[in-house]
Structures are given as C-alpha cells and as structure tokens.
Short mmCIF file of C-alpha atoms and ligand atoms in Angstrom, two decimals:
data_model
loop_
_atom_site.label_atom_id
_atom_site.label_comp_id
_atom_site.label_asym_id
_atom_site.label_seq_id
_atom_site.Cartn_x
_atom_site.Cartn_y
_atom_site.Cartn_z
CA MET A 251 7.61 -26.45 -31.76
CA ARG A 252 8.35 -24.54 -28.59
CA VAL A 253 5.31 -23.06 -26.82
CA ILE A 254 5.17 -20.51 -24.01
CA THR A 255 2.32 -19.30 -21.82
CA TYR A 256 2.10 -17.04 -18.78
CA GLY A 257 -0.11 -16.61 -15.76
CA THR A 258 -0.40 -16.14 -12.01
CA PHE A 259 -1.92 -19.60 -11.48
CA ASP A 260 -3.18 -18.73 -8.01
CA LEU A 261 -5.30 -21.48 -6.37
CA PHE A 262 -4.67 -23.75 -9.37
CA HIS A 263 -7.96 -24.75 -10.95
CA GLU A 264 -9.53 -26.68 -13.80
CA GLY A 265 -9.39 -23.66 -16.14
CA HIS A 266 -5.60 -23.50 -15.63
CA ARG A 267 -5.17 -27.26 -16.25
CA ARG A 268 -7.20 -27.19 -19.47
CA LEU A 269 -5.29 -24.16 -20.70
CA LEU A 270 -1.97 -25.93 -20.11
CA GLU A 271 -3.20 -29.12 -21.81
CA ARG A 272 -4.17 -27.25 -24.95
CA ALA A 273 -1.00 -25.15 -24.95
CA ARG A 274 1.01 -28.38 -24.61
CA ALA A 275 -0.84 -29.90 -27.56
CA LEU A 276 0.25 -26.98 -29.79
CA GLY A 277 3.87 -28.15 -29.74
CA ASP A 278 6.34 -30.50 -28.10
CA HIS A 279 7.98 -28.29 -25.49
CA LEU A 280 5.92 -26.18 -23.09
CA ILE A 281 7.40 -23.35 -21.03
CA VAL A 282 5.25 -21.60 -18.43
CA GLY A 283 6.02 -18.16 -17.03
CA VAL A 284 4.66 -17.71 -13.50
CA THR A 285 4.37 -14.14 -12.18
CA THR A 286 6.21 -12.97 -9.08
CA GLN A 287 4.19 -11.40 -6.31
CA GLN A 288 6.03 -8.16 -6.88
CA TYR A 289 5.07 -8.10 -10.54
CA ASP A 290 1.46 -8.80 -9.64
CA ASP A 291 1.53 -6.05 -7.01
CA SER A 292 2.94 -3.63 -9.53
CA ARG A 293 0.12 -4.35 -11.99
CA GLY A 294 -2.54 -3.98 -9.33
CA LYS A 295 -3.27 -7.67 -8.73
CA LEU A 296 -3.17 -7.43 -4.96
CA ASN A 297 -5.03 -10.44 -3.69
CA VAL A 298 -2.93 -13.35 -4.83
CA ARG A 299 -3.07 -15.96 -2.06
CA GLN A 300 -0.32 -18.39 -2.81
CA SER A 301 3.39 -17.80 -2.80
CA LEU A 302 5.40 -18.02 -6.01
CA MET A 303 6.82 -21.38 -4.91
CA GLU A 304 3.39 -22.86 -4.24
CA ARG A 305 2.09 -21.64 -7.59
CA ILE A 306 5.12 -23.03 -9.44
CA ARG A 307 4.76 -26.38 -7.65
CA ASN A 308 1.12 -26.60 -8.73
CA VAL A 309 1.99 -25.85 -12.36
CA GLU A 310 4.74 -28.48 -12.29
CA ALA A 311 2.52 -31.05 -10.60
CA THR A 312 0.32 -31.20 -13.72
CA GLY A 313 3.13 -33.06 -15.49
CA LEU A 314 2.29 -31.01 -18.60
CA VAL A 315 5.15 -28.59 -18.36
CA ASP A 316 8.75 -28.95 -19.54
CA GLU A 317 10.12 -25.79 -18.02
CA VAL A 318 8.95 -23.08 -15.61
CA ILE A 319 10.32 -19.54 -15.66
CA VAL A 320 9.46 -16.55 -13.52
CA GLU A 321 7.82 -13.45 -14.98
CA GLU A 322 9.09 -10.40 -13.19
CA TYR A 323 8.54 -7.30 -15.28
CA GLU A 324 6.49 -5.66 -17.98
CA GLY A 325 7.89 -6.32 -21.43
CA GLN A 326 9.63 -9.52 -20.38
CA LYS A 327 7.63 -11.66 -22.84
CA ILE A 328 9.40 -10.20 -25.87
CA ASN A 329 12.78 -10.99 -24.35
CA ASP A 330 11.77 -14.50 -23.30
CA ILE A 331 10.37 -15.36 -26.72
CA GLN A 332 13.63 -14.40 -28.42
CA ARG A 333 15.94 -15.80 -25.76
CA LEU A 334 14.15 -19.14 -25.51
CA GLY A 335 13.53 -19.58 -29.26
CA ILE A 336 9.74 -19.69 -28.90
CA ASP A 337 7.52 -20.54 -31.88
CA ILE A 338 4.07 -20.14 -30.32
CA PHE A 339 2.78 -17.85 -27.59
CA ALA A 340 -0.53 -19.14 -26.14
CA ILE A 341 -2.86 -17.44 -23.66
CA GLY A 342 -6.52 -17.54 -22.64
CA SER A 343 -9.19 -15.76 -24.63
CA ASP A 344 -9.74 -13.18 -21.89
CA TRP A 345 -6.59 -11.60 -23.34
CA THR A 346 -7.73 -11.62 -26.98
CA GLY A 347 -6.01 -8.85 -28.90
CA LYS A 348 -3.83 -7.78 -26.00
CA PHE A 349 -0.80 -9.74 -27.15
CA ASP A 350 -1.02 -9.14 -30.89
CA TYR A 351 2.19 -7.12 -30.59
CA LEU A 352 4.03 -10.42 -30.06
CA ARG A 353 3.18 -11.46 -33.64
CA ASP A 354 6.39 -9.71 -34.68
CA TYR A 355 8.27 -12.42 -32.78
CA CYS A 356 6.21 -15.64 -32.99
CA THR A 357 2.74 -17.08 -33.60
CA VAL A 358 0.14 -15.86 -31.11
CA VAL A 359 -2.74 -18.18 -30.20
CA TYR A 360 -5.70 -17.26 -27.99
CA LEU A 361 -7.24 -20.36 -26.40
CA GLU A 362 -10.87 -20.39 -25.36
CA ARG A 363 -11.12 -19.70 -21.66
CA THR A 364 -12.88 -22.33 -19.54
CA LYS A 365 -16.20 -20.97 -18.40
CA GLY A 366 -17.32 -20.71 -14.81
CA VAL A 367 -14.03 -20.81 -12.95
CA SER A 368 -11.33 -18.30 -12.06
CA SER A 369 -8.86 -17.58 -9.30
CA THR A 370 -10.83 -14.46 -8.42
CA GLN A 371 -13.98 -16.51 -7.95
CA LEU A 372 -12.17 -19.12 -5.83
CA ARG A 373 -10.64 -16.40 -3.67
CA ASN A 374 -14.06 -14.86 -3.15
CA GLU A 375 -15.70 -18.18 -2.33
CA SER A 376 -13.02 -19.19 0.14
CA GLN A 377 -13.40 -16.09 2.23
CA ALA A 378 -16.31 -14.48 3.91
CA THR A 379 -16.80 -10.97 2.58
CA LEU A 380 -15.50 -8.36 4.99
CA ASN A 381 -18.17 -5.76 5.71
CA LEU A 382 -16.28 -2.55 6.26
CA GLY A 383 -18.26 0.32 7.79
CA VAL A 384 -17.06 3.88 7.28
CA VAL A 385 -16.83 6.36 10.14
CA GLY A 386 -16.65 9.93 8.87
CA ALA A 387 -17.74 11.43 5.58
CA GLY A 388 -14.81 13.59 4.53
CA ARG A 389 -12.50 13.62 1.54
CA ILE A 390 -10.19 10.81 2.61
CA ALA A 391 -13.16 8.55 3.40
CA ARG A 392 -14.54 9.17 -0.07
CA ARG A 393 -11.25 8.17 -1.69
CA LEU A 394 -10.95 5.09 0.45
CA VAL A 395 -14.43 3.86 -0.45
CA GLN A 396 -13.60 4.22 -4.14
CA GLU A 397 -10.28 2.43 -3.75
CA ALA A 398 -11.73 -0.37 -1.60
CA ARG A 399 -13.84 -1.38 -4.60
CA PHE A 400 -10.67 -2.68 -6.23
CA VAL A 401 -9.99 -5.08 -3.34
CA SER A 402 -11.82 -8.36 -3.63
CA GLY A 403 -13.52 -9.71 -0.53
CA VAL A 404 -14.21 -6.24 0.89
CA ASP A 405 -17.67 -4.72 0.84
CA VAL A 406 -18.29 -1.11 1.87
CA ASP A 407 -21.97 -0.38 2.21
CA ALA A 408 -22.58 1.64 5.35
CA VAL A 409 -21.48 4.96 6.75
CA TYR A 410 -21.81 6.78 10.05
CA SER A 411 -20.98 10.41 10.65
CA ARG A 412 -21.62 12.63 13.64
CA THR A 413 -23.38 14.93 11.18
CA PRO A 414 -26.10 12.71 9.63
CA GLU A 415 -26.64 15.16 6.78
CA ASN A 416 -23.02 14.66 5.66
CA ALA A 417 -23.39 10.89 5.92
CA ARG A 418 -26.50 10.98 3.75
CA ARG A 419 -24.79 13.06 1.08
CA PHE A 420 -21.76 10.76 1.21
CA ALA A 421 -23.91 7.63 0.86
CA ALA A 422 -25.86 9.09 -2.06
CA GLU A 423 -22.74 10.13 -3.89
CA LEU A 424 -20.93 6.81 -3.40
CA GLU A 425 -24.06 4.67 -3.68
CA LEU A 426 -23.78 3.16 -0.20
CA GLN A 427 -26.91 1.41 1.02
CA THR A 428 -27.04 2.33 4.67
CA VAL A 429 -26.62 5.51 6.67
CA HIS A 430 -26.40 5.03 10.43
CA GLU A 431 -27.22 7.85 12.77
CA ARG A 432 -25.77 6.02 15.76
CA TYR A 433 -22.26 4.62 15.87
CA GLU A 434 -23.49 1.55 17.78
CA ASP A 435 -25.78 0.66 14.88
CA LEU A 436 -22.90 0.76 12.41
CA LEU A 437 -20.83 -1.46 14.72
CA ALA A 438 -23.70 -3.91 15.07
CA THR A 439 -23.84 -4.52 11.33
CA CYS A 440 -20.17 -4.49 10.28
CA ASP A 441 -17.18 -6.82 10.74
CA ALA A 442 -14.74 -3.93 10.70
CA VAL A 443 -14.67 -0.15 10.62
CA TYR A 444 -12.54 2.40 8.85
CA ILE A 445 -12.25 5.46 11.08
CA ALA A 446 -11.74 8.69 9.17
CA SER A 447 -13.17 11.19 11.63
CA PRO A 448 -11.23 14.22 12.98
CA HIS A 449 -8.07 13.13 14.86
CA GLY A 450 -9.51 13.99 18.25
CA HIS A 451 -12.20 11.32 17.87
CA HIS A 452 -9.98 8.43 16.75
CA TYR A 453 -9.18 7.18 20.23
CA GLU A 454 -12.71 7.03 21.56
CA GLN A 455 -14.22 5.61 18.38
CA ALA A 456 -11.49 2.97 18.05
CA CYS A 457 -12.00 1.94 21.71
CA THR A 458 -15.72 1.52 21.19
CA ALA A 459 -15.19 -0.54 18.04
CA ILE A 460 -12.59 -2.79 19.68
CA GLU A 461 -14.86 -3.29 22.67
CA ALA A 462 -17.57 -4.42 20.26
CA GLY A 463 -15.11 -6.95 18.81
CA ARG A 464 -14.67 -5.14 15.52
CA HIS A 465 -11.45 -4.87 13.52
CA VAL A 466 -10.29 -1.30 13.06
CA LEU A 467 -8.51 0.48 10.25
CA CYS A 468 -7.85 3.95 11.64
CA GLU A 469 -6.68 7.02 9.76
CA LYS A 470 -3.32 8.44 10.70
CA PRO A 471 -2.38 9.63 13.19
CA ILE A 472 -4.02 6.80 15.05
CA ALA A 473 -3.73 8.90 18.22
CA LEU A 474 -2.14 12.20 19.20
CA THR A 475 -0.39 10.76 22.25
CA ARG A 476 1.80 7.74 22.80
CA ALA A 477 -0.27 6.65 25.78
CA GLU A 478 -3.47 6.54 23.73
CA ALA A 479 -1.83 4.62 20.89
CA GLU A 480 -0.33 2.14 23.36
CA ASP A 481 -3.66 1.73 25.06
CA LEU A 482 -5.46 1.12 21.76
CA PHE A 483 -3.04 -1.57 20.61
CA GLY A 484 -3.21 -3.19 24.05
CA ARG A 485 -6.99 -3.32 23.84
CA ALA A 486 -6.90 -4.71 20.29
CA ARG A 487 -4.45 -7.41 21.37
CA SER A 488 -6.66 -8.46 24.31
CA ALA A 489 -9.76 -8.47 22.14
CA GLY A 490 -7.99 -10.43 19.39
CA VAL A 491 -8.92 -7.93 16.68
CA VAL A 492 -6.81 -6.26 14.01
CA LEU A 493 -5.94 -2.62 14.60
CA LEU A 494 -4.08 -1.06 11.71
CA GLU A 495 -3.10 2.54 11.12
CA ALA A 496 -4.13 3.74 7.66
CA LEU A 497 -0.71 5.06 6.74
CA LYS A 498 -0.72 4.15 3.07
CA THR A 499 2.96 4.64 2.30
CA ALA A 500 3.90 1.74 4.58
CA PHE A 501 2.03 -0.69 2.33
CA LEU A 502 3.33 0.43 -1.05
CA PRO A 503 5.68 -2.02 -2.79
CA GLY A 504 7.95 0.83 -3.94
CA PHE A 505 8.38 2.21 -0.42
CA GLN A 506 9.15 -1.20 1.06
CA ARG A 507 11.70 -1.77 -1.66
CA MET A 508 13.31 1.62 -1.08
CA VAL A 509 13.71 0.87 2.63
CA GLY A 510 15.19 -2.53 1.79
CA VAL A 511 17.67 -1.05 -0.67
CA ALA A 512 18.69 1.75 1.72
CA ARG A 513 19.16 -0.63 4.65
CA SER A 514 20.93 -3.34 2.71
CA GLY A 515 24.28 -1.57 2.82
CA SER A 516 24.23 -0.52 -0.84
CA ILE A 517 24.65 3.15 0.18
CA GLY A 518 26.81 2.24 3.20
CA ASP A 519 25.73 3.20 6.72
CA ILE A 520 22.81 5.61 6.89
CA ARG A 521 23.86 8.96 8.34
CA ALA A 522 20.91 11.19 7.52
CA VAL A 523 17.27 11.07 6.45
CA GLU A 524 15.46 14.15 5.20
CA ALA A 525 11.78 13.84 4.35
CA THR A 526 9.31 16.57 3.49
CA PHE A 527 5.53 16.48 3.09
CA THR A 528 3.61 19.68 2.43
CA LYS A 529 0.09 20.28 1.22
CA LEU A 530 -1.81 23.36 0.10
CA VAL A 531 -5.18 23.73 1.80
CA GLY A 532 -7.59 26.61 1.76
CA GLY A 533 -8.81 26.28 5.34
CA GLY A 534 -10.92 23.49 6.81
CA ARG A 535 -10.57 21.26 9.82
CA GLU A 536 -6.91 20.46 9.11
CA LEU A 537 -6.13 24.00 10.28
CA ASP A 538 -8.51 24.08 13.25
CA PRO A 539 -7.04 24.20 16.75
CA PRO A 540 -6.47 22.32 18.95
CA ASP A 541 -5.88 19.17 16.89
CA GLY A 542 -5.05 20.66 13.49
CA GLY A 543 -1.74 21.79 12.11
CA SER A 544 0.89 20.37 9.82
CA ILE A 545 2.45 18.03 12.40
CA ALA A 546 -0.81 16.36 13.41
CA GLU A 547 -1.99 16.23 9.83
CA LEU A 548 1.12 15.20 7.93
CA ALA A 549 4.09 14.24 10.12
CA SER A 550 3.08 10.56 10.14
CA TYR A 551 4.53 10.18 6.63
CA PRO A 552 8.04 11.60 7.11
CA LEU A 553 8.25 10.03 10.58
CA LEU A 554 7.38 6.65 9.06
CA ALA A 555 10.33 7.02 6.67
CA VAL A 556 12.66 8.07 9.49
CA LEU A 557 11.55 5.17 11.71
CA LYS A 558 11.81 2.58 8.96
CA LEU A 559 15.30 3.76 8.10
CA LEU A 560 16.75 4.62 11.53
CA GLY A 561 14.56 2.90 14.10
CA PRO A 562 11.87 3.96 16.59
CA ASP A 563 14.05 5.54 19.28
CA PRO A 564 15.80 8.81 18.48
CA VAL A 565 17.94 10.01 21.36
CA ARG A 566 16.81 13.62 20.93
CA LEU A 567 13.97 15.47 19.24
CA ALA A 568 13.64 19.20 18.63
CA THR A 569 10.96 21.00 16.66
CA ARG A 570 10.66 24.46 15.20
CA SER A 571 7.38 25.68 13.80
CA VAL A 572 5.84 28.63 12.05
CA ARG A 573 2.39 29.21 13.44
CA ALA A 574 -0.75 30.85 12.05
CA GLY A 575 -4.28 30.85 13.43
CA GLY A 576 -3.25 28.91 16.53
CA VAL A 577 -1.77 25.90 14.74
CA ASP A 578 1.58 25.09 13.17
CA VAL A 579 1.56 25.59 9.42
CA PHE A 580 5.18 24.70 8.76
CA SER A 581 7.38 22.58 11.02
CA ARG A 582 10.72 20.91 11.05
CA ILE A 583 11.20 18.03 13.46
CA ASP A 584 14.88 17.20 14.00
CA LEU A 585 15.64 13.74 15.29
CA ASP A 586 19.07 12.66 16.49
CA TYR A 587 20.20 9.05 16.54
CA PRO A 588 23.54 7.74 17.86
CA HIS A 589 25.14 7.76 14.38
CA ALA A 590 22.67 9.66 12.25
CA ILE A 591 20.44 12.70 12.10
CA ALA A 592 17.04 13.12 10.51
CA SER A 593 14.50 15.80 9.74
CA ALA A 594 10.80 15.50 9.11
CA THR A 595 9.39 18.64 7.51
CA THR A 596 5.67 19.35 7.16
CA GLY A 597 3.66 22.23 5.77
CA LEU A 598 -0.06 22.99 5.47
CA GLY A 599 -0.83 25.90 3.19
CA VAL A 600 2.90 26.08 2.44
CA LYS A 601 4.45 24.28 -0.50
CA ALA A 602 7.99 22.87 -0.61
CA GLU A 603 9.72 20.13 -2.56
CA GLY A 604 8.31 16.84 -1.25
CA ASP A 605 11.32 14.64 -1.69
CA LEU A 606 13.22 12.17 0.47
CA VAL A 607 16.99 11.85 0.71
CA VAL A 608 18.75 9.07 2.62
CA ALA A 609 22.44 9.87 2.94
CA GLY A 610 24.89 7.04 3.47
CA THR A 611 28.64 6.57 3.80
CA ARG A 612 28.93 5.24 0.25
CA GLY A 613 26.07 6.93 -1.60
CA TYR A 614 22.51 8.11 -1.17
CA VAL A 615 18.94 7.27 -2.03
CA TYR A 616 16.90 9.95 -3.74
CA VAL A 617 13.11 9.68 -3.94
CA PRO A 618 11.55 12.58 -5.86
CA ALA A 619 8.24 14.18 -4.90
CA PRO A 620 5.82 12.78 -4.05
CA TRP A 621 8.09 10.32 -2.25
CA TRP A 622 5.17 9.02 -0.14
CA LEU A 623 3.62 7.52 -3.30
CA THR A 624 6.88 5.78 -4.04
CA GLU A 625 6.81 4.94 -7.72
CA TYR A 626 10.41 5.72 -8.45
CA PHE A 627 13.71 6.14 -6.64
CA GLU A 628 17.41 6.18 -7.38
CA THR A 629 20.57 5.14 -5.64
CA ARG A 630 23.25 7.70 -6.45
CA PHE A 631 27.01 7.59 -6.01
CA GLU A 632 30.08 9.80 -6.38
CA ASP A 633 30.84 7.75 -9.49
CA THR A 634 27.61 8.49 -11.34
CA GLY A 635 28.17 5.46 -13.58
CA ARG A 636 27.05 3.32 -10.62
CA ASN A 637 23.70 5.14 -10.20
CA ARG A 638 20.63 2.92 -10.38
CA LYS A 639 16.96 3.71 -11.01
CA PHE A 640 14.05 1.74 -9.57
CA TYR A 641 10.45 1.91 -10.85
CA TYR A 642 7.28 0.63 -9.18
CA LYS A 643 4.01 1.40 -10.81
CA LEU A 644 1.30 2.31 -8.36
CA ASP A 645 -2.34 1.59 -9.01
CA GLY A 646 -4.94 4.10 -7.89
CA ASP A 647 -3.74 6.54 -5.26
CA GLY A 648 -2.21 3.99 -2.91
CA LEU A 649 -5.18 3.47 -0.60
CA ARG A 650 -6.14 0.09 -2.05
CA TYR A 651 -2.86 -1.34 -0.75
CA GLU A 652 -3.73 -0.51 2.86
CA VAL A 653 -7.24 -1.93 2.45
CA ALA A 654 -5.78 -5.11 0.91
CA GLU A 655 -3.33 -5.42 3.82
CA PHE A 656 -6.08 -4.92 6.40
CA ALA A 657 -8.34 -7.51 4.75
CA SER A 658 -5.57 -10.08 4.41
CA LEU A 659 -4.53 -9.71 8.06
CA ILE A 660 -8.11 -10.44 9.10
CA ARG A 661 -8.49 -13.32 6.68
CA ASP A 662 -5.21 -14.96 7.69
CA GLY A 663 -5.82 -14.49 11.41
CA ASN A 664 -2.81 -12.22 11.91
CA THR A 665 -3.19 -9.31 14.25
CA GLU A 666 -0.08 -7.42 13.25
CA SER A 667 1.32 -6.30 9.90
CA TYR A 668 5.07 -6.51 9.47
CA ARG A 669 4.74 -3.59 7.07
CA LEU A 670 3.51 -1.34 9.88
CA ARG A 671 3.95 -2.83 13.30
CA ALA A 672 2.05 -1.70 16.39
CA GLU A 673 5.34 -0.59 17.91
CA GLU A 674 5.95 1.69 14.91
CA SER A 675 2.50 3.29 15.05
CA ILE A 676 2.96 3.81 18.79
CA ALA A 677 6.39 5.37 18.24
CA ILE A 678 5.01 7.71 15.56
CA ALA A 679 2.19 8.82 17.89
CA GLY A 680 4.78 9.44 20.61
CA LEU A 681 7.00 11.51 18.32
CA ILE A 682 4.03 13.56 17.08
CA GLU A 683 3.04 14.20 20.68
CA ARG A 684 6.55 15.32 21.62
CA ALA A 685 6.98 17.45 18.51
CA ARG A 686 3.70 19.27 19.09
CA ALA A 687 4.28 19.75 22.80
CA ASN A 688 7.84 21.02 22.54
CA ALA A 689 7.78 22.97 19.31
CA GLN A 690 9.59 26.24 19.44
CA TRP A 691 7.29 28.82 17.86
CA PHE A 692 9.82 31.19 16.43
CA ALA A 693 7.42 33.11 14.20
CA GLU A 694 3.76 33.93 13.93
CA GLY A 695 1.84 33.94 10.70
CA PRO A 696 -0.22 36.89 9.46
CA SER A 697 -3.57 35.55 10.66
CA ASP A 698 -2.39 35.77 14.28
CA GLN A 699 -1.49 39.40 14.04
N1 CTP B 953 -7.57 -19.36 -17.82
C1 CTP B 953 -8.47 -20.12 -18.57
N2 CTP B 953 -9.71 -20.39 -18.06
C2 CTP B 953 -10.08 -19.92 -16.85
C3 CTP B 953 -9.18 -19.15 -16.07
C4 CTP B 953 -7.93 -18.90 -16.59
O1 CTP B 953 -8.16 -20.55 -19.67
N3 CTP B 953 -11.29 -20.17 -16.41
C5 CTP B 953 -6.25 -19.05 -18.37
C6 CTP B 953 -6.00 -17.57 -18.52
O2 CTP B 953 -6.61 -17.07 -19.69
C7 CTP B 953 -4.50 -17.53 -18.59
C8 CTP B 953 -4.08 -18.66 -17.65
O3 CTP B 953 -5.25 -19.48 -17.49
O4 CTP B 953 -4.08 -17.86 -19.90
C9 CTP B 953 -3.60 -18.15 -16.32
O5 CTP B 953 -4.58 -17.27 -15.84
P1 CTP B 953 -4.60 -16.54 -14.43
O6 CTP B 953 -4.73 -15.09 -14.66
O7 CTP B 953 -3.52 -17.04 -13.59
O8 CTP B 953 -5.98 -17.17 -13.87
P2 CTP B 953 -7.39 -16.51 -13.57
O9 CTP B 953 -8.25 -17.56 -12.99
O10 CTP B 953 -7.90 -15.80 -14.80
O11 CTP B 953 -6.99 -15.48 -12.44
P3 CTP B 953 -7.71 -14.13 -11.95
O12 CTP B 953 -9.12 -14.50 -11.63
O13 CTP B 953 -6.91 -13.73 -10.75
O14 CTP B 953 -7.60 -13.15 -13.08
#
C-alpha cells in the first residue's frame, strides 16, 4: 500500500514524528509532500521559519519516509495521488472533513493530532512577542491593526494620537488596552511603533522613536524629501534599529514574482513602464495643502514599480499636474532612463484604470487593476499562443505581509529588507520631492476658481 501525507513541517516536532510513524504504519511506502514557501505565502501562512531544504532534511532524518515531494500549488494533491498510484491519503485530525473530496481517488484517513504541540506554538515560544504601538488613529491604522492580528508574534495593544479623543475612539473600536496621551509614554512601553500620522509628522516622530531605540514601521511616503529619508535611515543604522517603509506592494509575493518575471529577460529588454494609481476621496486630509495631493499620497506605489523594474536613477524627471484646492489631484510623472521611459500616474478624486504595463523588446507584462495588490498578471506576446497567466492569491488586504516582514527583520536581527531596501525608499522620497517641486500646473480645478 502506498501512503501519502502533506505538511509544512516547520520546526519539526514530536507531533510531526508521531504523525509520520502512524502514516508509515498504514502501508509499506510513505511519500511526504512538503510545502514550498511560496505555496505557504499564497495560502496566508506567513511565518514559516525554516527553508524548504531544512524542512525536507528534517522529514528525511526521521528515517520513516521513502520519498519526499514538494507541494507547490492548490489542487496538486489530486494530481499526485493519481500520478504516484497512491492508495491512502493520511493527514492530522485538525483537517477532518477537509479532504473528503479525495475519496474519489483513494482512501482518506484522518489521524489523531498529538495534543499540546504545534509549529505555531514553537514559533511563538522561540520569540519574544513584539509590542507594536500605533501612532495615529486614521483609516490605514485601523486596517493595519486588524491585519496585524494575523501575524504571530506581534501584539498591538496601545495607541497614541495627537488628538486623544480620536485615540480613545480607535482603542475602543479595536479593543486596544492602552491609550497614550504623550508620544513618549507610548515609546516607553513598546518595542516598535507603526507611524500612520499625516505625512508631515513622519520625520519628527520617526526620529524620536529611533532615538528611543525603537524599531519603526512608517507609512509611505516615509518622508517628503530625499534629505529627510536619508537622514532617517542613517539614524536607524547608527541606532541599530529596523526602519521600514510601510509600502505594502513591495512585500506581496505576486509583485515580487512579477518583477522577477519582467526582469528575467522573458519579455526581452524593458523599454517602458506605465503604472497608474488613482483613488476616489470625498475630501479629508489627503487633499489638504501643503502635504496633501495625489503625488504625496499615492505616487509611492507606481514609483516603486518603476524603480524595481528600471532602477533608482532616472536621468530625467518631468511632471504635469491638474490642481484643485491648492494640491495636485491628478499627476503624471515621466521618468527617462538611458534605454527606457516610464510614467507614474496618480489621481485623488479622479478615477482611471489602475493597471501596470511593462513593455519589452520581445513582449510585455500586463497587470490589471488593482496592480498594487498583485494577485494576477500575464506575459503577452505577438504570438498570443505564448501568453502566460500567473496567479497569486492574496490574504487580507496585503498589510499583513508588511507586518510579517517587519517582525521577521527584527526577530532575525536584520536591519534591511531586500524586498524594500533603504536606498529604494530614499530614492522614492527623492522622486516624490522632485515631482512635487517641479510639477507643471497646466490646469486649475473648479475649486480654485
Ligand atoms: N500534526 C499532528 N500533531 C500536531 C501537529 C501537527 O499530527 N501536534 C500533523 C498535522 O495534522 C499534519 C502534519 O502534522 O498532518 C503536518 O502539519 P503542519 O501543519 O506542518 O504542523 P503544525 O504544527 O500543525 O503547524 P502550524 O502550527 O503552523 O499549523
């Protein structure tokens, strides 16, 4: 009898060993499917500690296994069972009922789960919980608090806002225990802060937090000038703390994959990038001068795509904007590179198609709206028979990936994320600064008239 079982097998433990022993005893040939990190990411299991190779080695080291395969995608089990001539599918009782659909292909056995041990528990025990304090009580902060609850090892329990009344309402709504009326008090009780205040306060609040030795996750744009961003990263480096810009797209598996595919030569040399991000708002601080406007609010996203695909140093930058109420409400930033051109288009209170196109000498990448929550993209060619589609399921609204990245940098003692390097955040701040300073206002909106 040929038996198969699947799992992540992170931080291999007694529960895993006993499961394998009993699965082995069901037949005479045991195959184990170990999940890839990408598959785990795509199903929202973000905190796996060990690499695929380490996890496979641990499974093999039990001596209970005849064969190891890799589980890469949803629906693979049906294919494996048929391909490998499996008689019995075995899995722990935490999955009872979930795999009954496999009964059409083989016998399904649910084995009693070993009590009192799990990878999740071991991960939690092996790390101190990160106390993340929230600075600001707006919409994005609310979403982040909700998403952070899906990341193990992160505890959000305190908030500070310059308007204590807002902080109190925020804490009540999200069931946070502590409201601080002074920023210093929040810093004194947290390991790290998430800064989601208006843009103009980021620099000063991040400086204070770094000075207090706290790690900082700061909403985008981290600063509105290159000098401030440079200064902040310099301070974080000297203080030995993590400073990460909360630019969620950078941390999404689908976006990273898209950049990899586009830069791998599959569409030839990249000649153009066009990225658009617009949002409808009915007023509010996003539109308030001097720091509001579509560039300050939204350009981080398209500029991230341009930088990841073409590099941080365009040779020329020109911006045209439509303005209303003293801020830009629709802007196009044109960036020239030695062998490519790019445009980053933003709109606040203006809606346009939010897609991303990367044109190459052999084909192009198309990411439909909303490209910044990259769940799907295509590579397209003149010969449409060569087109390919790529899918990456996203859990939540993307924010949990940036929280998971921030927490893992701190835990692993890294100060920089390769997914969003300091140099890239600094370059984005510099481009936003230049775009806002040099924009050509070629029209005025109705509210200025
Ligand atoms: N398993 C078990 N007893 C445990 C833990 C896991 O029998 N105490 C089984 C699971 O039911 C599954 C296999 O071991 O069949 C692999 O599980 P995996 O998800 O890798 O391990 P968990 O410890 O459950 O991981 P996590 O906490 O991340 O969900």
